[in-house]
Coordinates of C-alpha atoms and ligand atoms in Angstrom, one line a residue:
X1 CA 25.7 7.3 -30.2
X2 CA 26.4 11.0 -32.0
X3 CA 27.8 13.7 -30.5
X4 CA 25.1 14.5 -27.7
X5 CA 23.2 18.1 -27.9
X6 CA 24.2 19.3 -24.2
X7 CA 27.2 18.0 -22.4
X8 CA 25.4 18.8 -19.3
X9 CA 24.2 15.9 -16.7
X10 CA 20.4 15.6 -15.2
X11 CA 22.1 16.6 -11.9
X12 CA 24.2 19.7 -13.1
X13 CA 20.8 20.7 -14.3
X14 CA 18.9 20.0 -11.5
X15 CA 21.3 21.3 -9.1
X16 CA 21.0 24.6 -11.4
X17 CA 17.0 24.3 -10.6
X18 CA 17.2 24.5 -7.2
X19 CA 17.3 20.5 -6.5
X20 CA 19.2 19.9 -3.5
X21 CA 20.9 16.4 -3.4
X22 CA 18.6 15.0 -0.8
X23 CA 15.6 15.0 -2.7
X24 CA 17.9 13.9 -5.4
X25 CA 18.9 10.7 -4.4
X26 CA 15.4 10.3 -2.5
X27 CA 13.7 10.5 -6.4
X28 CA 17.0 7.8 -7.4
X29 CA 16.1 5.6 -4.7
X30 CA 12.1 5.4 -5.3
X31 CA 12.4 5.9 -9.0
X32 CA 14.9 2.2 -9.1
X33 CA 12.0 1.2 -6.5
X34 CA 9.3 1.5 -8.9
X35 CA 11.2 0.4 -12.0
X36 CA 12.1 -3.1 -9.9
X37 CA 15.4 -3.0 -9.6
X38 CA 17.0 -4.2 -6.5
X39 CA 18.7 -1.3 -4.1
X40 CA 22.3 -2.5 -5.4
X41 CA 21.5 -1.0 -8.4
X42 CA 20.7 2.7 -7.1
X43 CA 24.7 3.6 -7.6
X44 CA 23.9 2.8 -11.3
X45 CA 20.6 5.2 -11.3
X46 CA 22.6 7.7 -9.3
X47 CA 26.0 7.6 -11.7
X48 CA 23.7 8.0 -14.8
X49 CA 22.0 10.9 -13.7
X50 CA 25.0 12.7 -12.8
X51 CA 27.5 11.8 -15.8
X52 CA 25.4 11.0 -18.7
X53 CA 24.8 13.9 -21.0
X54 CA 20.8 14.3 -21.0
X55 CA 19.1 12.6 -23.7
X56 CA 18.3 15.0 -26.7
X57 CA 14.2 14.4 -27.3
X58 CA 12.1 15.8 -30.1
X59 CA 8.9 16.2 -28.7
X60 CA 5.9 15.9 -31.5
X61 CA 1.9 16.7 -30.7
X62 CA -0.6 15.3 -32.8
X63 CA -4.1 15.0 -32.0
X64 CA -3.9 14.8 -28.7
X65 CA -5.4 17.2 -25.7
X66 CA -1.8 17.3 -24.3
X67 CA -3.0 15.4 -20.5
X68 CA 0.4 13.9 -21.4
X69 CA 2.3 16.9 -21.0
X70 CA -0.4 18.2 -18.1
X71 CA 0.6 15.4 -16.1
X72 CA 3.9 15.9 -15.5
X73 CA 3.7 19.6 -15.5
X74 CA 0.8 20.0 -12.6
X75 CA 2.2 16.6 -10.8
X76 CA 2.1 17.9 -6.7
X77 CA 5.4 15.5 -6.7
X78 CA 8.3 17.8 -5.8
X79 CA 10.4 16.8 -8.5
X80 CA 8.8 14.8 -11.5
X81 CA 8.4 18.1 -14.0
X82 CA 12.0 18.9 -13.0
X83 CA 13.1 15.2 -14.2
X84 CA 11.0 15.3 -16.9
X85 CA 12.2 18.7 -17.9
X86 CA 15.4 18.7 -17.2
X87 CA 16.8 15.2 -17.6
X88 CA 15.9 14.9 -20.9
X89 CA 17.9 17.8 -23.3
X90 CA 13.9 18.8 -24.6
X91 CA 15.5 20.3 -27.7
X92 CA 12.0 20.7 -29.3
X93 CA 8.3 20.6 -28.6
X94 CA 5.5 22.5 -30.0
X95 CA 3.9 22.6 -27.1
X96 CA 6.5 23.7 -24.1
X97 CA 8.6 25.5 -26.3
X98 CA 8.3 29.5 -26.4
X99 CA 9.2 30.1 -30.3
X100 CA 6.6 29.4 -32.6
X101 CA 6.5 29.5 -36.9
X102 CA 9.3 28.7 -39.1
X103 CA 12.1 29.4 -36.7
X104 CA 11.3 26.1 -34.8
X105 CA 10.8 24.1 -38.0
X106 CA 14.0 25.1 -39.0
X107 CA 15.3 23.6 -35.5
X108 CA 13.7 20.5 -36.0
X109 CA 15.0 19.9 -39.2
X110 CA 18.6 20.9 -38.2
X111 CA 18.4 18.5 -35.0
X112 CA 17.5 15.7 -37.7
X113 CA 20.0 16.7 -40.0
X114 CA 23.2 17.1 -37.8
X115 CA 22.0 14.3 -35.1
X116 CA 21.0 11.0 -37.1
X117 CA 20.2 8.2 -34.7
X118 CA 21.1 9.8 -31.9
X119 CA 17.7 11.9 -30.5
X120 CA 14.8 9.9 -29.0
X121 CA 11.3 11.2 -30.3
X122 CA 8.6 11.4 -28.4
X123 CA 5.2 11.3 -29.0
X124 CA 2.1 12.8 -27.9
X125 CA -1.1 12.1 -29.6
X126 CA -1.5 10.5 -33.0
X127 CA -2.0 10.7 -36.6
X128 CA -5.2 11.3 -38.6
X129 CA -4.8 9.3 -41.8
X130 CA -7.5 10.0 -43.6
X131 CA -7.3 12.2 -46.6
X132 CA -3.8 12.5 -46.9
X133 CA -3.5 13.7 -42.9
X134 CA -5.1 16.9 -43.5
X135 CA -6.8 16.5 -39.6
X136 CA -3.7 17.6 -38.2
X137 CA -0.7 20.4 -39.4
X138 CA 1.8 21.5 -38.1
X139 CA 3.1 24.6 -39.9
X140 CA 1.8 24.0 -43.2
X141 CA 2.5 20.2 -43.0
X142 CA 0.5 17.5 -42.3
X143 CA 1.6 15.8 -38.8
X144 CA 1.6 12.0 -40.4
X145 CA 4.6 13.8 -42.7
X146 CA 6.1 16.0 -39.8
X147 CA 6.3 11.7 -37.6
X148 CA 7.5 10.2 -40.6
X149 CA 10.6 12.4 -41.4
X150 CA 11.5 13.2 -37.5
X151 CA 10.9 8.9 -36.9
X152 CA 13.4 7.9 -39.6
X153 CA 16.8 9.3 -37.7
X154 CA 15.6 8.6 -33.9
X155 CA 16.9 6.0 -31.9
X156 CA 13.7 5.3 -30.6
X157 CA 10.4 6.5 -30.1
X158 CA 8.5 6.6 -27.0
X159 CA 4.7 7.0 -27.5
X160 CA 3.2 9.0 -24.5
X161 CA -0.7 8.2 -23.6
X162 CA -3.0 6.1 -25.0
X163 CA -3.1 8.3 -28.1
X164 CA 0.2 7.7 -29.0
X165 CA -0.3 4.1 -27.8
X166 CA -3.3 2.5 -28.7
X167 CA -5.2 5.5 -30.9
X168 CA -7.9 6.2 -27.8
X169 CA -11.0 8.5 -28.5
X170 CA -9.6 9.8 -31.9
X171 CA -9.4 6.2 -33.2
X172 CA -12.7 4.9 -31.7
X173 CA -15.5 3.5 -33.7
X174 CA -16.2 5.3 -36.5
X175 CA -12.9 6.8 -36.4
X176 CA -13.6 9.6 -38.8
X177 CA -10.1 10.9 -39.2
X178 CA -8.6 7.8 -39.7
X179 CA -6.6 8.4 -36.2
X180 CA -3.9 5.4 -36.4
X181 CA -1.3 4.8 -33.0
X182 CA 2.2 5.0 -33.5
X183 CA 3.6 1.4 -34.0
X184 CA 0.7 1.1 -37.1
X185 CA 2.6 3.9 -38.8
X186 CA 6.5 3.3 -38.0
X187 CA 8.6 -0.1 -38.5
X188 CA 11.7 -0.8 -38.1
X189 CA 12.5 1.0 -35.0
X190 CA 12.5 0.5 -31.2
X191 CA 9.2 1.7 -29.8
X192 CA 8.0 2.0 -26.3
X193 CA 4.3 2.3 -25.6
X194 CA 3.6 4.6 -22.1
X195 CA -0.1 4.4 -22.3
X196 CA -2.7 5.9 -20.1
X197 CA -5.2 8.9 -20.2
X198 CA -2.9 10.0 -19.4
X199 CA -0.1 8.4 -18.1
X200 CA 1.2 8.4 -14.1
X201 CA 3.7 11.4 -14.0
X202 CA 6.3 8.7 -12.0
X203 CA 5.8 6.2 -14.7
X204 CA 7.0 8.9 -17.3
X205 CA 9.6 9.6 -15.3
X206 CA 10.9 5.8 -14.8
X207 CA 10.9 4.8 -18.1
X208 CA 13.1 8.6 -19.0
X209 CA 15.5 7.1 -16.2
X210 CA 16.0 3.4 -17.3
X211 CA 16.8 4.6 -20.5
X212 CA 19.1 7.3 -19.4
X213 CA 20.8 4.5 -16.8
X214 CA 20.8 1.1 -19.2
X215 CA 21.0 2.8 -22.9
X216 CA 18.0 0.4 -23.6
X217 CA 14.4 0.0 -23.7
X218 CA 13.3 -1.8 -20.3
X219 CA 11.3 -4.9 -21.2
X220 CA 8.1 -5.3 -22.9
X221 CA 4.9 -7.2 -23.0
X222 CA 2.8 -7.9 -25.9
X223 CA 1.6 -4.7 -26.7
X224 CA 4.5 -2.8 -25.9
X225 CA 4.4 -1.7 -22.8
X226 CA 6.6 -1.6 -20.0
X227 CA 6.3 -4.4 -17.8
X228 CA 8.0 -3.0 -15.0
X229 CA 5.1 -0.7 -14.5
X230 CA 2.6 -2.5 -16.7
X231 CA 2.9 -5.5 -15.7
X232 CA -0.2 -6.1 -12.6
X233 CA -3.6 -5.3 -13.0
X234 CA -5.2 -2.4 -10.9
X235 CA -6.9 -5.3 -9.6
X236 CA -4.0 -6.9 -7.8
X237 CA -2.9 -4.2 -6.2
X238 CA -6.9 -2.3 -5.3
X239 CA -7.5 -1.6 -1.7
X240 CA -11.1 -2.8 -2.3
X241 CA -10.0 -6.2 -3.1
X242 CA -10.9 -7.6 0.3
X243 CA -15.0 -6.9 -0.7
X244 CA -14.3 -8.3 -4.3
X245 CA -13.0 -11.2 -2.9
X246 CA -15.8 -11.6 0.0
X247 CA -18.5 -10.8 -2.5
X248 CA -19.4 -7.7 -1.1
X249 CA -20.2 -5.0 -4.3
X250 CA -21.4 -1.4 -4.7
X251 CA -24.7 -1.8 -6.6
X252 CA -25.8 1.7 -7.2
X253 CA -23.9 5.1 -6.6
X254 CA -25.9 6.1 -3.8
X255 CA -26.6 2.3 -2.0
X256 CA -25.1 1.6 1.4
X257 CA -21.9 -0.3 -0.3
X258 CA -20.7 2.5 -1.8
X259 CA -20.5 4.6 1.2
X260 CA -18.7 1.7 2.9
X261 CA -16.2 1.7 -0.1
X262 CA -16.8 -2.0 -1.5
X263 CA -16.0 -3.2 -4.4
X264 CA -16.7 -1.3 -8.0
X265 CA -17.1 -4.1 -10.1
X266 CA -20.3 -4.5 -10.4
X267 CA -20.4 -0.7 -11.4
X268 CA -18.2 -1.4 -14.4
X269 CA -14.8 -1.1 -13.0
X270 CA -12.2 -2.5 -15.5
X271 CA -9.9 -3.3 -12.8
X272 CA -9.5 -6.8 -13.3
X273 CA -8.6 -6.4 -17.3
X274 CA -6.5 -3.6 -16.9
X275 CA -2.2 -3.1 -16.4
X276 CA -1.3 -0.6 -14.7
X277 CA 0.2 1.2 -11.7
X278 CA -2.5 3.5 -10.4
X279 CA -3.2 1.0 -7.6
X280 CA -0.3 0.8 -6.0
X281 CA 1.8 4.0 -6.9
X282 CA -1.8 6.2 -7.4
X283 CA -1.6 9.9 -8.7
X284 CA -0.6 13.3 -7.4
X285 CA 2.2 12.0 -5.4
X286 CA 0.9 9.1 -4.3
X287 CA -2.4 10.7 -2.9
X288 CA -4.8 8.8 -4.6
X289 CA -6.5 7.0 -7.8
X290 CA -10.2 7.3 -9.2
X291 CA -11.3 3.8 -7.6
X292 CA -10.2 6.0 -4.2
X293 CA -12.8 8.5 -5.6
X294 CA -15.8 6.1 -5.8
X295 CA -15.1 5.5 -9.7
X296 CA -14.1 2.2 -11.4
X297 CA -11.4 2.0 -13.1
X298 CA -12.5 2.7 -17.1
X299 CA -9.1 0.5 -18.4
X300 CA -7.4 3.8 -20.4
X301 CA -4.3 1.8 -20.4
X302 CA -5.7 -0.7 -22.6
X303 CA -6.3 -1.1 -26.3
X304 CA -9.5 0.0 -27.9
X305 CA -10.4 0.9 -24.3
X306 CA -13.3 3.5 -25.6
X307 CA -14.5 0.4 -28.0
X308 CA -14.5 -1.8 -24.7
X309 CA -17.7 -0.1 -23.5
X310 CA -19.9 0.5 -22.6
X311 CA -18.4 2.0 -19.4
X312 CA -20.4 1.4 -16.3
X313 CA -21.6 -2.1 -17.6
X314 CA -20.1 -5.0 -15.4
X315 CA -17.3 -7.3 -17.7
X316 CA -18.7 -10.3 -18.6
X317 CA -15.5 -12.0 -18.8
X318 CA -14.5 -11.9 -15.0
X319 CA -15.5 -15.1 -12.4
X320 CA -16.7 -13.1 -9.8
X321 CA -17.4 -14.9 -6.5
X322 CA -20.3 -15.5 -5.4
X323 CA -22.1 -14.4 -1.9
X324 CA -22.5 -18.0 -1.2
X325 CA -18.4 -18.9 -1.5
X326 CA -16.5 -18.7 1.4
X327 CA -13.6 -16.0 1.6
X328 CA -11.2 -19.1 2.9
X329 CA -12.5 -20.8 0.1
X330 CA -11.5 -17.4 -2.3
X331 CA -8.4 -16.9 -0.5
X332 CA -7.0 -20.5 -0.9
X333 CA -7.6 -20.2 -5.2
X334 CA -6.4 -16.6 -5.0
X335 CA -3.0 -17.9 -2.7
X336 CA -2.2 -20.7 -5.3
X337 CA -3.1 -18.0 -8.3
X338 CA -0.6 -15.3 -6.9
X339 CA 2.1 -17.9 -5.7
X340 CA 2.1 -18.9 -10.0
X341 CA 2.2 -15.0 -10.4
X342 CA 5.3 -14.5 -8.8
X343 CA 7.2 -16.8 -9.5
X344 CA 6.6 -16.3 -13.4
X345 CA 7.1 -12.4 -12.8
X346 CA 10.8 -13.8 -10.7
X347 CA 11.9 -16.2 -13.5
X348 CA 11.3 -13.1 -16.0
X349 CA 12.7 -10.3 -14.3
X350 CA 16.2 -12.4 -13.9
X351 CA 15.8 -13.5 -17.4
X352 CA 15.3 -9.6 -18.2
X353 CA 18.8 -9.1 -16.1
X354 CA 20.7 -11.8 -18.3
X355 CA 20.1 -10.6 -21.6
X356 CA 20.0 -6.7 -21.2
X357 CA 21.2 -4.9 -23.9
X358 CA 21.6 -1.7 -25.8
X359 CA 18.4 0.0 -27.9
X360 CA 18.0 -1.9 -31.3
X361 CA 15.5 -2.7 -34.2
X362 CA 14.5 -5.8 -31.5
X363 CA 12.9 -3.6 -28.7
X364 CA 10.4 -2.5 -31.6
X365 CA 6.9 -4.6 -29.9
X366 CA 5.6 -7.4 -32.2
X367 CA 2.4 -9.2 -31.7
X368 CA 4.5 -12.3 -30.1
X369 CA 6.5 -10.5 -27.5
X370 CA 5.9 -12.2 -24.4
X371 CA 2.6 -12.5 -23.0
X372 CA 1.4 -10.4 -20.3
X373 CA 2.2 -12.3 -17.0
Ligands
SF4_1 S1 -13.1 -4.8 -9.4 FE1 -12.3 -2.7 -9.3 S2 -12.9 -1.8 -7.3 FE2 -13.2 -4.0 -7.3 S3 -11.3 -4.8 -6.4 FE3 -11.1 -4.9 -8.6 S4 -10.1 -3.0 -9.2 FE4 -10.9 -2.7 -7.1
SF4_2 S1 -7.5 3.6 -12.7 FE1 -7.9 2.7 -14.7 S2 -8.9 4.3 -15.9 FE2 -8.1 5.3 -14.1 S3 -6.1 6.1 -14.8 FE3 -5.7 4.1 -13.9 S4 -5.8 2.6 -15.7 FE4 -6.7 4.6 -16.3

């Protein structure tokens, strides 16, 4: 890797915020948590952040409405905008940073210039296509030109949100702008897709700090997605499971299932189609989700997902048990369903372990990565 931007550590920096070393470690220890890893491997999280010069990260907005940004920013966690801020050298981003015009330009090119394959870019939103980009400029230039040239020295990109990811409401049907998601428009380099509308602040987080710890992308499923915090559905983990299972559904906002909390299915929720974490690590610190709200799950973290509608319209794809099954009957399926479940997720995560390795053109997600488990 080049010569990095700032010699400093996420620590020195954090300690310089006003981070004391308890809450620290605490955000090591439930960060390596959520990422999977087992608590040997905290020391590892814990040296990286305190020797490792920060990551240098061009930060690019295309069309967007910055949530991405939003959700680190306004997280109620104590530390996630530090990490975010701070463990990553933010050397550019035209939305955070307080310079404006052709100063800033300037910097971006010079970072380029003197840093070739050393700076991760990071991406918010994505690029119209239509008529030569002219839906989106930055500065004078069109922002499929401004990706292009900052994509072609990065190390790797990291495409925040569903924009980024999967092209959300700009790339819906009709798709006027021609609004296309980053891995349609790059090849040829590692590419890690955070989607989400927008993504969990802690999930940002995670994947800044495996990268920072293992000098790799953490493994991917089939569209590119971190597994480690991709890799259940909302489903799995959704405290209303119990009523799905026992058959017992919300049938109208205002009936008397809804105001005993069962399940959203019938009411449209995308929980069983949808990977994600919101279920079991939830928003705002852990406080709560939108199925905790009374409001099914709308899949954001899934391709097309405002093509998948409509919303509010139960999925016709999902066996959903009957009132006249038995919940011993559900249970004993659902037992043999998730035993199969972990033990593919176990024999993958120690495959993961044997063959880590550092960032290359492989990491970039192809159609026949691995299938979801
Ligand atoms: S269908 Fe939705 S509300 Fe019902 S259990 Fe699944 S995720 Fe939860
Ligand atoms: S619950 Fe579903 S729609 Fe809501 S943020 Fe999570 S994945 Fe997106």
């Amino acid at each position: 890797m080049n010569k990095p931007f700032s010699p400093a550590s996420t620590y020195d920096v954090l300690r310089q915020h006003g981070i004391d070393r308890r809450d620290f470690l605490q955000f090591c220890i439930t960060t390596a948590a959520a990422m999977g890893l087992d608590a040997a491997m905290v020391p590892q999280v814990v040296s990286a952040m305190e020797t490792k010069p920060r990551i240098p990260v061009i930060w690019l907005h295309g069309l967007e409405c910055t949530c991405c940004s939003e959700s680190f920013i306004r997280s109620s966690h104590p530390i996630a905008q530090d990490i975010v801020l701070n463990m990553i050298s933010l050397d550019y981003d035209d939305t955070l940073q307080a310079a404006a015009g052709f100063q800033v330009e300037e910097i971006r090119q010079k970072l380029i210039k003197e840093h070739p394959g050393g700076y991760l870019l990071a991406v918010e939103g994505n690029a119209p296509t239509a008529d030569g980009g002219v839906y989106c400029t930055v500065g004078g230039n069109t922002f499929l030109n401004v990706l292009m040239e900052t994509a072609e020295h990065a190390k790797a990109i990291i495409a925040w949100g569903s924009c980024a990811s999967n092209g959300c409401v700009q790339a819906a049907r009709p798709n006027p702008t021609g609004a296309k998601p980053i891995h349609e428009l790059i090849s040829g380099k590692p590419i890690i897709n955070v989607p989400g509308c927008p993504p969990i602040a802690e999930v940002m987080t995670g994947v800044l700090t495996y990268i920072l710890t293992f000098d790799e992308l953490p493994e991917l499923d089939r569209i590119g997605r971190p597994k480690m915090f991709y890799g259940q559905r909302i489903h799995d983990k959704c405290y209303r499971r119990a009523f799905f299972d026992a058959g017992q559904f919300v049938e109208a906002w205002d009936d008397e299932g809804a105001r005993k909390g069962w399940c959203l299915y019938k009411m449209g929720c995308r929980g069983p189609t949808t990977y994600n974490s919101c279920s079991n690590m939830k928003w705002n610190g852990g406080v709560s989700f939108p199925i905790g709200s009374g409001h099914g799950c709308i899949g954001c973290s899934e391709a097309n997902f405002w093509d998948n509608g409509p919303f509010y319209q139960r999925l016709s794809s999902v066996v959903v048990p009957g009132i006249e099954a038995t919940p011993d009957k559900i249970g004993a399926v659902l037992g043999v369903a998730t035993a199969i479940g972990v033990g593919a997720h176990l024999t993958a995560t120690v495959a993961h372990r044997l063959s880590r390795k550092p960032i290359t053109d492989k990491d970039q997600p192809t159609a026949d990565k691995t299938e979801q488990e």
